[in-house]
Tab-separated table of C-alpha atoms and ligand atoms in Angstrom:
chain	number	residue	atom	x	y	z
A	1	MET	CA	97.925	122.088	49.662
A	2	ASN	CA	98.336	118.329	49.417
A	3	ASP	CA	99.080	116.719	46.029
A	4	ASN	CA	95.594	115.267	45.612
A	5	LEU	CA	94.063	118.665	46.187
A	6	ASN	CA	96.411	120.373	43.721
A	7	GLU	CA	95.699	117.765	41.090
A	8	PHE	CA	91.943	117.888	41.674
A	9	THR	CA	91.790	121.687	41.567
A	10	GLN	CA	93.746	121.820	38.325
A	11	TRP	CA	91.499	119.158	36.798
A	12	VAL	CA	88.337	121.105	37.734
A	13	LYS	CA	89.858	124.323	36.324
A	14	ASP	CA	90.716	122.659	33.017
A	15	LEU	CA	87.264	121.104	32.809
A	16	ASN	CA	85.368	124.341	33.524
A	17	PRO	CA	87.414	127.186	32.027
A	18	GLY	CA	86.362	130.693	33.001
A	19	GLU	CA	83.802	129.539	35.577
A	20	SER	CA	85.342	131.534	38.435
A	21	GLU	CA	82.420	131.444	40.893
A	22	PHE	CA	81.933	127.707	40.391
A	23	LEU	CA	85.653	127.053	40.911
A	24	GLN	CA	85.605	129.190	44.058
A	25	ALA	CA	82.746	127.136	45.537
A	26	VAL	CA	84.346	123.808	44.566
A	27	GLU	CA	87.775	124.768	45.930
A	28	GLU	CA	86.339	125.648	49.341
A	29	VAL	CA	84.711	122.220	49.544
A	30	ALA	CA	87.653	120.279	48.076
A	31	GLU	CA	90.137	121.755	50.549
A	32	ILE	CA	88.093	120.375	53.433
A	33	ILE	CA	86.719	117.189	51.860
A	34	ILE	CA	89.754	115.660	50.107
A	35	PRO	CA	91.529	114.957	53.437
A	36	ILE	CA	88.239	113.472	54.722
A	37	ILE	CA	88.002	111.165	51.684
A	38	ASP	CA	91.628	110.128	52.288
A	39	LYS	CA	90.719	109.187	55.870
A	40	HIS	CA	87.596	107.136	55.073
A	41	PRO	CA	88.310	103.990	53.041
A	42	ARG	CA	84.699	103.628	51.870
A	43	PHE	CA	85.128	106.712	49.649
A	44	LYS	CA	88.505	105.703	48.191
A	45	ASN	CA	88.604	105.259	44.397
A	46	LYS	CA	84.876	105.959	44.087
A	47	LYS	CA	85.423	109.343	42.358
A	48	ILE	CA	82.750	110.772	44.646
A	49	LEU	CA	83.910	114.390	44.510
A	50	GLU	CA	84.527	114.135	40.753
A	51	ARG	CA	80.937	112.949	40.347
A	52	MET	CA	79.595	115.629	42.695
A	53	ILE	CA	81.096	118.515	40.751
A	54	GLU	CA	79.580	117.348	37.455
A	55	PRO	CA	75.888	118.328	37.163
A	56	GLU	CA	73.585	115.411	36.399
A	57	ARG	CA	72.068	117.628	33.714
A	58	VAL	CA	72.439	121.199	32.415
A	59	ILE	CA	69.556	122.647	30.436
A	60	THR	CA	69.869	125.960	28.569
A	61	PHE	CA	67.152	127.443	26.432
A	62	ARG	CA	65.962	130.486	24.514
A	63	VAL	CA	63.445	132.792	26.218
A	64	PRO	CA	61.872	135.137	23.651
A	65	TRP	CA	59.382	137.759	24.891
A	66	ILE	CA	57.697	140.970	23.769
A	67	ASP	CA	57.853	144.291	25.679
A	68	ASP	CA	55.074	146.873	26.055
A	69	GLN	CA	56.216	148.692	22.892
A	70	GLY	CA	56.031	145.519	20.814
A	71	ASN	CA	59.817	144.986	20.640
A	72	ILE	CA	61.087	141.411	20.679
A	73	HIS	CA	63.772	140.421	23.226
A	74	VAL	CA	65.696	137.194	23.685
A	75	ASN	CA	67.183	136.012	26.985
A	76	ARG	CA	68.940	132.810	27.963
A	77	GLY	CA	67.256	130.472	30.451
A	78	TYR	CA	68.973	127.754	32.505
A	79	ARG	CA	68.253	124.903	34.863
A	80	ILE	CA	71.163	123.075	36.490
A	81	GLU	CA	70.040	119.681	37.841
A	82	MET	CA	73.068	119.077	40.029
A	83	ASN	CA	72.456	116.088	42.284
A	84	SER	CA	69.410	113.927	43.045
A	85	ALA	CA	71.002	111.406	45.428
A	86	ILE	CA	68.747	112.290	48.347
A	87	GLY	CA	65.632	113.643	46.631
A	88	PRO	CA	64.202	115.605	43.675
A	89	TYR	CA	66.324	118.565	42.505
A	90	LYS	CA	65.445	121.616	44.574
A	91	GLY	CA	66.735	125.183	44.406
A	92	GLY	CA	65.781	128.671	43.337
A	93	LEU	CA	65.480	130.571	40.076
A	94	ARG	CA	67.434	133.830	39.721
A	95	PHE	CA	66.524	136.601	37.269
A	96	HIS	CA	69.432	139.037	37.088
A	97	PRO	CA	71.543	140.390	34.187
A	98	SER	CA	74.688	138.826	35.730
A	99	VAL	CA	73.294	135.259	35.529
A	100	ASN	CA	75.581	132.844	33.669
A	101	LEU	CA	76.552	129.187	33.779
A	102	SER	CA	79.313	129.697	36.359
A	103	ILE	CA	77.075	131.515	38.836
A	104	LEU	CA	74.258	128.983	38.535
A	105	LYS	CA	76.636	126.021	38.837
A	106	PHE	CA	78.170	127.461	42.008
A	107	LEU	CA	74.690	128.025	43.432
A	108	ALA	CA	73.545	124.511	42.466
A	109	PHE	CA	76.685	122.944	43.971
A	110	GLU	CA	76.215	124.805	47.273
A	111	GLN	CA	72.539	123.866	47.221
A	112	VAL	CA	73.358	120.133	47.291
A	113	PHE	CA	75.194	120.485	50.624
A	114	LYS	CA	72.652	122.920	52.035
A	115	ASN	CA	69.685	120.704	51.262
A	116	ALA	CA	71.443	117.717	52.811
A	117	LEU	CA	71.988	119.699	56.019
A	118	THR	CA	68.245	120.357	56.382
A	119	THR	CA	67.807	116.535	56.736
A	120	LEU	CA	64.809	116.784	54.373
A	121	PRO	CA	64.777	114.594	51.231
A	122	MET	CA	65.848	117.187	48.650
A	123	GLY	CA	68.537	117.045	45.972
A	124	GLY	CA	70.157	120.202	44.624
A	125	GLY	CA	69.508	122.387	41.588
A	126	LYS	CA	69.423	126.022	40.524
A	127	GLY	CA	68.266	127.996	37.517
A	128	GLY	CA	67.277	131.348	36.134
A	129	ALA	CA	67.906	133.751	33.311
A	130	ASN	CA	70.057	136.760	32.406
A	131	PHE	CA	66.881	138.841	32.473
A	132	ASP	CA	66.788	142.186	34.317
A	133	PRO	CA	63.423	142.709	36.029
A	134	LYS	CA	64.353	146.290	37.018
A	135	GLY	CA	62.174	148.886	35.303
A	136	LYS	CA	59.899	146.295	33.657
A	137	SER	CA	56.101	146.598	33.834
A	138	ASP	CA	53.958	143.850	35.385
A	139	MET	CA	52.868	142.840	31.890
A	140	GLU	CA	56.474	142.482	30.721
A	141	ILE	CA	57.333	140.413	33.811
A	142	MET	CA	54.354	138.156	33.092
A	143	ASN	CA	55.317	137.775	29.413
A	144	PHE	CA	58.833	136.819	30.412
A	145	CYS	CA	57.764	134.372	33.144
A	146	GLN	CA	55.294	132.662	30.802
A	147	SER	CA	57.878	132.270	28.062
A	148	PHE	CA	60.461	130.977	30.562
A	149	MET	CA	58.034	128.391	31.960
A	150	THR	CA	56.834	127.291	28.510
A	151	GLU	CA	60.209	125.615	28.074
A	152	LEU	CA	61.087	124.849	31.712
A	153	CYS	CA	57.834	122.924	32.275
A	154	ARG	CA	59.171	120.035	30.157
A	155	HIS	CA	61.985	119.437	32.631
A	156	ILE	CA	60.439	119.881	36.093
A	157	GLY	CA	57.709	118.215	38.166
A	158	PRO	CA	56.777	117.611	41.818
A	159	ASN	CA	58.829	114.383	41.939
A	160	THR	CA	61.596	115.513	39.567
A	161	ASP	CA	62.652	119.090	40.119
A	162	VAL	CA	60.933	121.728	42.243
A	163	PRO	CA	62.239	125.300	41.704
A	164	ALA	CA	61.686	128.270	44.065
A	165	GLY	CA	62.591	131.989	44.098
A	166	ASP	CA	65.950	133.735	44.424
A	167	ILE	CA	67.253	137.176	43.412
A	168	GLY	CA	64.649	138.853	41.180
A	169	VAL	CA	62.119	136.042	41.659
A	170	GLY	CA	59.560	136.602	44.425
A	171	GLY	CA	55.863	135.854	44.936
A	172	ARG	CA	54.783	137.718	41.786
A	173	GLU	CA	57.097	135.779	39.466
A	174	ILE	CA	56.334	132.416	41.139
A	175	GLY	CA	52.627	133.145	40.579
A	176	TYR	CA	53.031	133.847	36.861
A	177	MET	CA	55.225	130.760	36.380
A	178	PHE	CA	52.883	128.500	38.361
A	179	GLY	CA	49.920	129.725	36.284
A	180	GLN	CA	51.714	128.913	33.045
A	181	TYR	CA	52.840	125.455	34.264
A	182	LYS	CA	49.279	124.615	35.295
A	183	ARG	CA	47.902	125.801	31.985
A	184	ILE	CA	50.302	123.775	29.834
A	185	ARG	CA	50.420	120.607	31.939
A	186	ASN	CA	46.798	120.725	33.141
A	187	GLU	CA	47.981	119.811	36.633
A	188	PHE	CA	47.578	121.626	39.940
A	189	THR	CA	50.609	120.341	41.744
A	190	GLY	CA	53.431	121.397	44.039
A	191	VAL	CA	55.922	121.999	41.231
A	192	LEU	CA	57.173	125.331	42.617
A	193	THR	CA	57.608	126.570	46.171
A	194	GLY	CA	57.096	130.096	47.434
A	195	LYS	CA	53.495	129.940	46.194
A	196	GLY	CA	50.771	132.283	47.475
A	197	ILE	CA	49.090	131.229	50.726
A	198	GLY	CA	45.695	130.865	48.996
A	199	TRP	CA	46.997	128.419	46.358
A	200	GLY	CA	49.363	125.933	47.967
A	201	GLY	CA	51.958	128.130	49.659
A	202	SER	CA	53.241	127.683	53.191
A	203	LEU	CA	53.026	130.230	55.967
A	204	ILE	CA	56.508	131.534	56.921
A	205	ARG	CA	58.071	130.577	53.546
A	206	THR	CA	58.509	134.259	52.670
A	207	GLU	CA	60.168	134.983	56.003
A	208	ALA	CA	62.094	131.704	56.285
A	209	THR	CA	65.542	132.492	54.854
A	210	GLY	CA	65.954	135.694	56.870
A	211	TYR	CA	64.422	134.255	60.043
A	212	GLY	CA	66.488	131.086	59.656
A	213	ASN	CA	69.675	133.126	59.241
A	214	VAL	CA	69.012	134.925	62.512
A	215	TYR	CA	68.002	131.691	64.280
A	216	PHE	CA	71.308	130.167	63.177
A	217	ALA	CA	73.275	133.179	64.478
A	218	GLN	CA	71.255	133.000	67.699
A	219	ASN	CA	72.354	129.375	68.126
A	220	MET	CA	75.999	130.372	67.602
A	221	LEU	CA	75.684	133.216	70.126
A	222	GLU	CA	73.921	130.992	72.684
A	223	LEU	CA	76.746	128.470	72.549
A	224	LYS	CA	78.996	131.328	73.724
A	225	GLY	CA	76.488	132.396	76.371
A	226	ASP	CA	75.501	135.471	74.346
A	227	SER	CA	72.405	136.731	72.460
A	228	PHE	CA	71.092	139.348	69.983
A	229	ASP	CA	69.929	141.559	72.823
A	230	ASN	CA	71.299	145.122	72.466
A	231	LYS	CA	73.597	144.154	69.587
A	232	VAL	CA	74.203	146.573	66.721
A	233	VAL	CA	73.611	144.841	63.382
A	234	VAL	CA	74.586	145.767	59.815
A	235	ILE	CA	72.739	144.072	56.939
A	236	SER	CA	73.574	144.262	53.245
A	237	GLY	CA	70.717	144.074	50.761
A	238	SER	CA	67.118	145.151	51.244
A	239	GLY	CA	65.364	142.303	49.428
A	240	ASN	CA	63.612	139.248	50.819
A	241	VAL	CA	66.450	137.801	52.921
A	242	ALA	CA	67.614	141.186	54.229
A	243	GLN	CA	64.093	142.300	55.205
A	244	TYR	CA	63.297	139.248	57.304
A	245	SER	CA	66.783	139.082	58.819
A	246	CYS	CA	66.137	142.654	59.932
A	247	GLU	CA	62.687	141.808	61.314
A	248	LYS	CA	63.854	138.825	63.364
A	249	ALA	CA	67.063	140.476	64.652
A	250	THR	CA	64.968	143.450	65.820
A	251	GLN	CA	62.417	141.147	67.484
A	252	LEU	CA	65.291	139.542	69.395
A	253	GLY	CA	66.373	142.918	70.799
A	254	ALA	CA	69.039	144.029	68.302
A	255	LYS	CA	69.292	147.391	66.505
A	256	VAL	CA	69.774	147.239	62.709
A	257	VAL	CA	71.594	150.438	61.689
A	258	SER	CA	72.312	149.788	58.022
A	259	MET	CA	70.716	148.180	54.947
A	260	SER	CA	71.659	148.553	51.292
A	261	ASP	CA	70.928	147.896	47.639
A	262	SER	CA	73.119	147.857	44.554
A	263	SER	CA	73.342	151.671	44.580
A	264	GLY	CA	74.497	152.189	48.179
A	265	TYR	CA	73.600	151.921	51.866
A	266	ILE	CA	71.687	153.864	54.506
A	267	TYR	CA	73.041	154.530	58.000
A	268	ASP	CA	70.272	155.066	60.533
A	269	LYS	CA	71.814	155.388	64.001
A	270	ASP	CA	68.370	155.087	65.651
A	271	GLY	CA	67.776	151.703	64.032
A	272	VAL	CA	65.359	150.321	61.419
A	273	ASP	CA	62.345	149.604	63.665
A	274	SER	CA	59.227	147.724	62.557
A	275	GLU	CA	57.538	150.826	61.108
A	276	LYS	CA	60.633	151.805	59.107
A	277	LEU	CA	60.991	148.206	57.918
A	278	LEU	CA	57.436	148.375	56.554
A	279	PHE	CA	58.537	151.449	54.588
A	280	ILE	CA	61.421	149.397	53.111
A	281	MET	CA	59.105	146.471	52.265
A	282	ASN	CA	56.717	148.794	50.492
A	283	LEU	CA	59.585	150.584	48.730
A	284	LYS	CA	61.303	147.388	47.551
A	285	ASN	CA	58.427	144.932	47.047
A	286	ILE	CA	55.697	147.191	45.674
A	287	LYS	CA	57.127	150.527	44.457
A	288	ARG	CA	60.372	148.790	43.432
A	289	GLY	CA	62.354	151.945	44.298
A	290	ARG	CA	65.902	152.621	45.540
A	291	ILE	CA	67.113	152.461	49.170
A	292	LYS	CA	68.202	156.122	48.993
A	293	GLU	CA	64.502	157.034	49.256
A	294	TYR	CA	64.618	155.686	52.849
A	295	ALA	CA	67.391	158.144	53.716
A	296	ASP	CA	65.472	160.994	52.046
A	297	HIS	CA	62.282	160.048	53.926
A	298	TYR	CA	63.796	159.576	57.408
A	299	GLY	CA	66.575	162.165	57.094
A	300	CYS	CA	69.428	159.755	57.729
A	301	GLU	CA	72.730	159.179	55.928
A	302	PHE	CA	73.058	157.549	52.496
A	303	HIS	CA	76.418	156.508	51.043
A	304	LYS	CA	77.498	154.843	47.820
A	305	GLY	CA	79.169	151.432	48.102
A	306	ARG	CA	78.807	148.675	50.709
A	307	PRO	CA	78.017	149.003	54.407
A	308	TRP	CA	80.969	147.133	55.948
A	309	ASN	CA	82.714	150.186	57.407
A	310	VAL	CA	79.738	150.869	59.701
A	311	ASN	CA	80.477	149.953	63.356
A	312	CYS	CA	78.623	146.806	64.419
A	313	ASP	CA	78.641	143.713	66.618
A	314	ILE	CA	76.984	141.474	64.033
A	315	ALA	CA	77.144	141.579	60.208
A	316	LEU	CA	74.559	139.805	58.048
A	317	PRO	CA	75.509	139.844	54.329
A	318	CYS	CA	72.185	139.266	52.561
A	319	ALA	CA	72.612	140.650	49.018
A	320	THR	CA	74.779	138.623	46.621
A	321	GLN	CA	77.996	136.622	46.055
A	322	ASN	CA	81.445	138.115	46.751
A	323	GLU	CA	80.094	141.281	48.362
A	324	LEU	CA	82.438	141.245	51.380
A	325	ASN	CA	86.178	141.210	50.665
A	326	LYS	CA	89.298	140.891	52.804
A	327	THR	CA	89.760	144.653	53.342
A	328	GLU	CA	86.135	144.935	54.410
A	329	ALA	CA	86.502	141.906	56.709
A	330	GLU	CA	89.526	143.537	58.360
A	331	GLN	CA	87.528	146.738	58.770
A	332	LEU	CA	84.667	144.835	60.418
A	333	LEU	CA	87.107	143.077	62.769
A	334	ALA	CA	88.852	146.366	63.650
A	335	ASN	CA	85.432	147.823	64.513
A	336	GLY	CA	84.736	144.983	66.949
A	337	CYS	CA	82.404	142.776	64.876
A	338	MET	CA	82.122	139.393	66.649
A	339	CYS	CA	79.655	137.479	64.467
A	340	VAL	CA	79.033	137.185	60.717
A	341	SER	CA	76.163	135.055	59.434
A	342	GLU	CA	75.643	134.743	55.671
A	343	GLY	CA	72.064	135.206	54.482
A	344	ALA	CA	73.233	135.372	50.856
A	345	ASN	CA	75.047	132.582	49.006
A	346	MET	CA	78.870	132.905	49.093
A	347	PRO	CA	78.823	136.654	49.926
A	348	THR	CA	82.228	136.462	51.639
A	349	THR	CA	85.365	136.046	49.518
A	350	PRO	CA	87.751	133.192	50.499
A	351	ASP	CA	90.422	135.527	51.942
A	352	ALA	CA	87.772	137.381	53.947
A	353	ILE	CA	86.543	134.051	55.377
A	354	GLU	CA	90.139	133.246	56.292
A	355	ALA	CA	90.409	136.580	58.130
A	356	PHE	CA	87.263	135.809	60.152
A	357	LEU	CA	88.382	132.253	60.955
A	358	ASN	CA	91.882	133.435	61.948
A	359	ALA	CA	90.322	136.007	64.261
A	360	LYS	CA	88.182	133.165	65.699
A	361	ILE	CA	84.946	135.138	65.553
A	362	LEU	CA	81.614	133.396	64.929
A	363	PHE	CA	81.296	132.850	61.176
A	364	ALA	CA	78.366	131.005	59.554
A	365	PRO	CA	78.587	129.951	55.880
A	366	GLY	CA	75.415	130.457	53.841
A	367	LYS	CA	75.014	126.763	53.063
A	368	ALA	CA	74.199	126.343	56.780
A	369	SER	CA	72.817	129.723	57.870
A	370	ASN	CA	70.538	130.448	54.893
A	371	ALA	CA	69.154	126.893	54.658
A	372	GLY	CA	65.933	127.961	56.396
A	373	GLY	CA	64.431	129.041	53.063
A	374	VAL	CA	64.842	125.738	51.308
A	375	ALA	CA	63.929	123.866	54.495
A	376	THR	CA	60.592	125.669	54.579
A	377	SER	CA	60.204	124.974	50.867
A	378	GLY	CA	60.577	121.315	51.887
A	379	LEU	CA	57.813	121.869	54.444
A	380	GLU	CA	55.675	123.452	51.690
A	381	MET	CA	56.198	120.315	49.570
A	382	SER	CA	55.149	118.101	52.507
A	383	GLN	CA	51.975	120.152	53.062
A	384	ASN	CA	51.172	119.982	49.318
A	385	SER	CA	51.574	116.190	49.312
A	386	LEU	CA	49.505	115.754	52.467
A	387	ARG	CA	46.979	118.386	51.278
A	388	ILE	CA	47.029	120.144	54.637
A	389	ASN	CA	48.184	123.538	55.929
A	390	TRP	CA	50.210	123.930	59.088
A	391	THR	CA	49.751	127.059	61.214
A	392	ARG	CA	52.308	129.874	61.345
A	393	GLU	CA	53.411	128.702	64.795
A	394	GLU	CA	53.815	125.089	63.631
A	395	VAL	CA	55.972	126.047	60.643
A	396	ASP	CA	58.042	128.531	62.674
A	397	MET	CA	58.677	125.890	65.335
A	398	LYS	CA	59.761	123.350	62.696
A	399	LEU	CA	62.051	125.993	61.133
A	400	GLN	CA	63.643	126.768	64.502
A	401	ASN	CA	64.219	123.053	65.132
A	402	ILE	CA	65.761	122.571	61.685
A	403	MET	CA	68.155	125.507	62.204
A	404	LYS	CA	69.110	124.156	65.640
A	405	ASN	CA	69.757	120.763	64.095
A	406	ILE	CA	71.915	122.238	61.303
A	407	HIS	CA	73.848	124.153	63.949
A	408	SER	CA	74.439	120.937	65.943
A	409	GLN	CA	75.697	119.112	62.832
A	410	CYS	CA	78.140	121.969	62.157
A	411	VAL	CA	79.388	121.888	65.756
A	412	GLU	CA	79.774	118.090	65.660
A	413	HIS	CA	81.937	118.164	62.523
A	414	GLY	CA	83.523	121.604	62.921
A	415	LYS	CA	84.850	121.630	66.470
A	416	GLN	CA	88.554	122.509	66.594
A	417	GLY	CA	89.486	122.703	70.284
A	418	ASP	CA	87.218	125.314	71.817
A	419	TYR	CA	86.557	127.013	68.454
A	420	VAL	CA	83.830	125.899	66.045
A	421	ASN	CA	84.809	126.191	62.379
A	422	TYR	CA	81.300	126.253	60.899
A	423	VAL	CA	82.615	126.228	57.298
A	424	ARG	CA	84.337	122.935	57.933
A	425	GLY	CA	81.395	121.555	59.909
A	426	ALA	CA	78.814	122.389	57.228
A	427	ASN	CA	80.861	120.959	54.388
A	428	ILE	CA	81.696	117.699	56.155
A	429	ALA	CA	78.153	117.080	57.458
A	430	GLY	CA	76.598	117.794	54.031
A	431	PHE	CA	79.197	115.699	52.241
A	432	PHE	CA	78.663	112.556	54.356
A	433	LYS	CA	74.921	112.544	53.734
A	434	VAL	CA	75.139	112.991	49.953
A	435	ALA	CA	78.240	110.849	49.427
A	436	ASP	CA	76.823	107.897	51.355
A	437	ALA	CA	73.583	108.050	49.358
A	438	MET	CA	75.632	108.107	46.145
A	439	LEU	CA	77.642	105.066	47.266
A	440	ASP	CA	74.429	103.167	48.042
A	441	GLN	CA	72.985	103.918	44.598
A	442	GLY	CA	75.962	102.727	42.578
A	443	VAL	CA	77.715	104.413	39.665
A	444	VAL	CA	74.902	106.530	38.201
B	501	LIG	P1	66.110	139.883	46.314
B	501	LIG	O1	66.065	140.021	44.846
B	501	LIG	O2	64.856	139.924	47.093
B	501	LIG	O3	67.093	141.009	46.931
B	501	LIG	C1	68.417	141.107	46.529
B	501	LIG	C2	69.054	142.290	47.242
B	501	LIG	O4	70.451	142.265	46.989
B	501	LIG	C3	68.549	143.628	46.721
B	501	LIG	O5	68.624	144.587	47.760
B	501	LIG	C4	69.561	143.950	45.616
B	501	LIG	O6	69.694	145.341	45.334
B	501	LIG	C5	70.838	143.433	46.241
B	501	LIG	N1	71.778	143.044	45.191
B	501	LIG	C6	71.587	142.119	44.208
B	501	LIG	N2	72.672	142.051	43.414
B	501	LIG	C7	73.548	142.949	43.920
B	501	LIG	C8	74.853	143.337	43.538
B	501	LIG	N3	75.470	142.791	42.482
B	501	LIG	N4	75.480	144.279	44.298
B	501	LIG	C9	74.859	144.841	45.365
B	501	LIG	N5	73.618	144.517	45.768
B	501	LIG	C10	72.980	143.575	45.056
B	501	LIG	O7	66.915	138.519	46.583
B	501	LIG	P2	66.923	137.594	47.881
B	501	LIG	O8	66.824	138.429	49.092
B	501	LIG	O9	65.956	136.501	47.662
B	501	LIG	O10	68.374	136.940	47.776
B	501	LIG	C11	69.526	137.546	48.365
B	501	LIG	C12	70.615	136.505	48.545
B	501	LIG	O11	70.132	135.447	49.386
B	501	LIG	C13	71.098	135.821	47.253
B	501	LIG	O12	72.469	135.507	47.401
B	501	LIG	C14	70.294	134.529	47.246
B	501	LIG	O13	70.924	133.520	46.481
B	501	LIG	C15	70.297	134.193	48.722
B	501	LIG	N6	69.258	133.268	49.158
B	501	LIG	C16	67.924	133.556	48.950
B	501	LIG	C17	66.962	132.673	49.381
B	501	LIG	C18	65.504	132.992	49.296
B	501	LIG	O14	64.714	132.226	49.870
B	501	LIG	N7	65.096	134.063	48.654
B	501	LIG	C19	67.330	131.367	49.972
B	501	LIG	C20	68.743	131.210	50.226
B	501	LIG	C21	69.654	132.120	49.788
B	501	LIG	P3	68.891	145.962	44.071
B	501	LIG	O15	67.470	146.092	44.533
B	501	LIG	O16	69.582	147.264	43.837
B	501	LIG	O17	69.056	144.990	42.935
């Protein structure tokens, strides 16, 4: 570590005590970016990184709501407005009991770089609540969403801050929140993305993060003269990103043998084909059941824990942060895994990333490979502003081009001899775009 990096890391730690996920995300960026700042005189003494790690605004608020039995509950809501140098704040809302300031700040920080990579005019933000949607009735979900939006609506707007979904927030929750925003503000406007197709949503938005993840991996494979054809794929998670990563990988000729949820993973040696995937979509999106029911239904294996000991060529972590550690990375490498593409945000721990980079396999960081979701949210915003709807093919083509472009930026800035370090490439490319905009706009 150079002295500047040591000093910077210590300063961030002292400033944000106990925020382990946020520190993890900042350290990854600082390690790569501080030497870049040292090399480029225009960034010297501008405190660019110091400004980037401090959110422009952090909003926390009380979310009281009433359950079906008439009991009152109180949750904590958040919106982190991280950086608006290149556009309105943009990033998802997460409803999960683990949500806290550290997790949302790490997500918002990553979002700034990710949104810059899409080349669309979007700043970075993130929000959510420590609310657990599991086991709640539709009415309880609606009560919560309405209460959450009653406060959030003061802080967001189509030119200010445009939230979307994330863990625990899908089409149903976006609908309830949009309805409440419209009711209070008396405005039908593109203030949220991930909306229903009949009321301002974009085709392919639901599929975009998973599809984009696979398109990114496809670009990495193509650069090596390879493809998804006949590859064995392991996916963690069985939510939105996992489902559409599975669909696209299968369409490209791969066999997905494992998917998971927080209780364990299934191993289906015959592969999760399109019919079985429909079963998972119904199970997870409508019945809201557990992945074990897949194993019971199709008579395949179910195991507790995470799926990384299953033999595969390609691993797609699509569940949550820090879900793939060094031991699991070594296991994947020993089993012959040659490509890892993150659908989730920061699913791989720093020492596991190091193991993949040392082994020189293809490794895509989420801020590049899962940017397809927010990119298509950007396309939803454009369609809302223009008051038009693009076809499925048009949006899919734009998504593919955006992922190709992100891949090229990563290669341009991440090439180290004949190896591409995509972590380095993504961080440098995202940094230049945001940092230069911040320089142009003065000390604000
Ligand atoms: P969903 O809520 O649709 O699905 C989340 C999946 O991950 C579920 O299978 C869930 O299992 C599992 N999971 C959640 N927390 C844990 C945990 N602590 N341990 C093990 N499994 C867990 O979320 P998404 O698919 O939307 O999001 C998944 C990841 O992708 C997140 O990291 C998110 O930030 C990222 N992402 C999402 C985007 C989007 O457009 N939705 C865009 C970019 C990134 P269970 O059902 O048991 O809770």
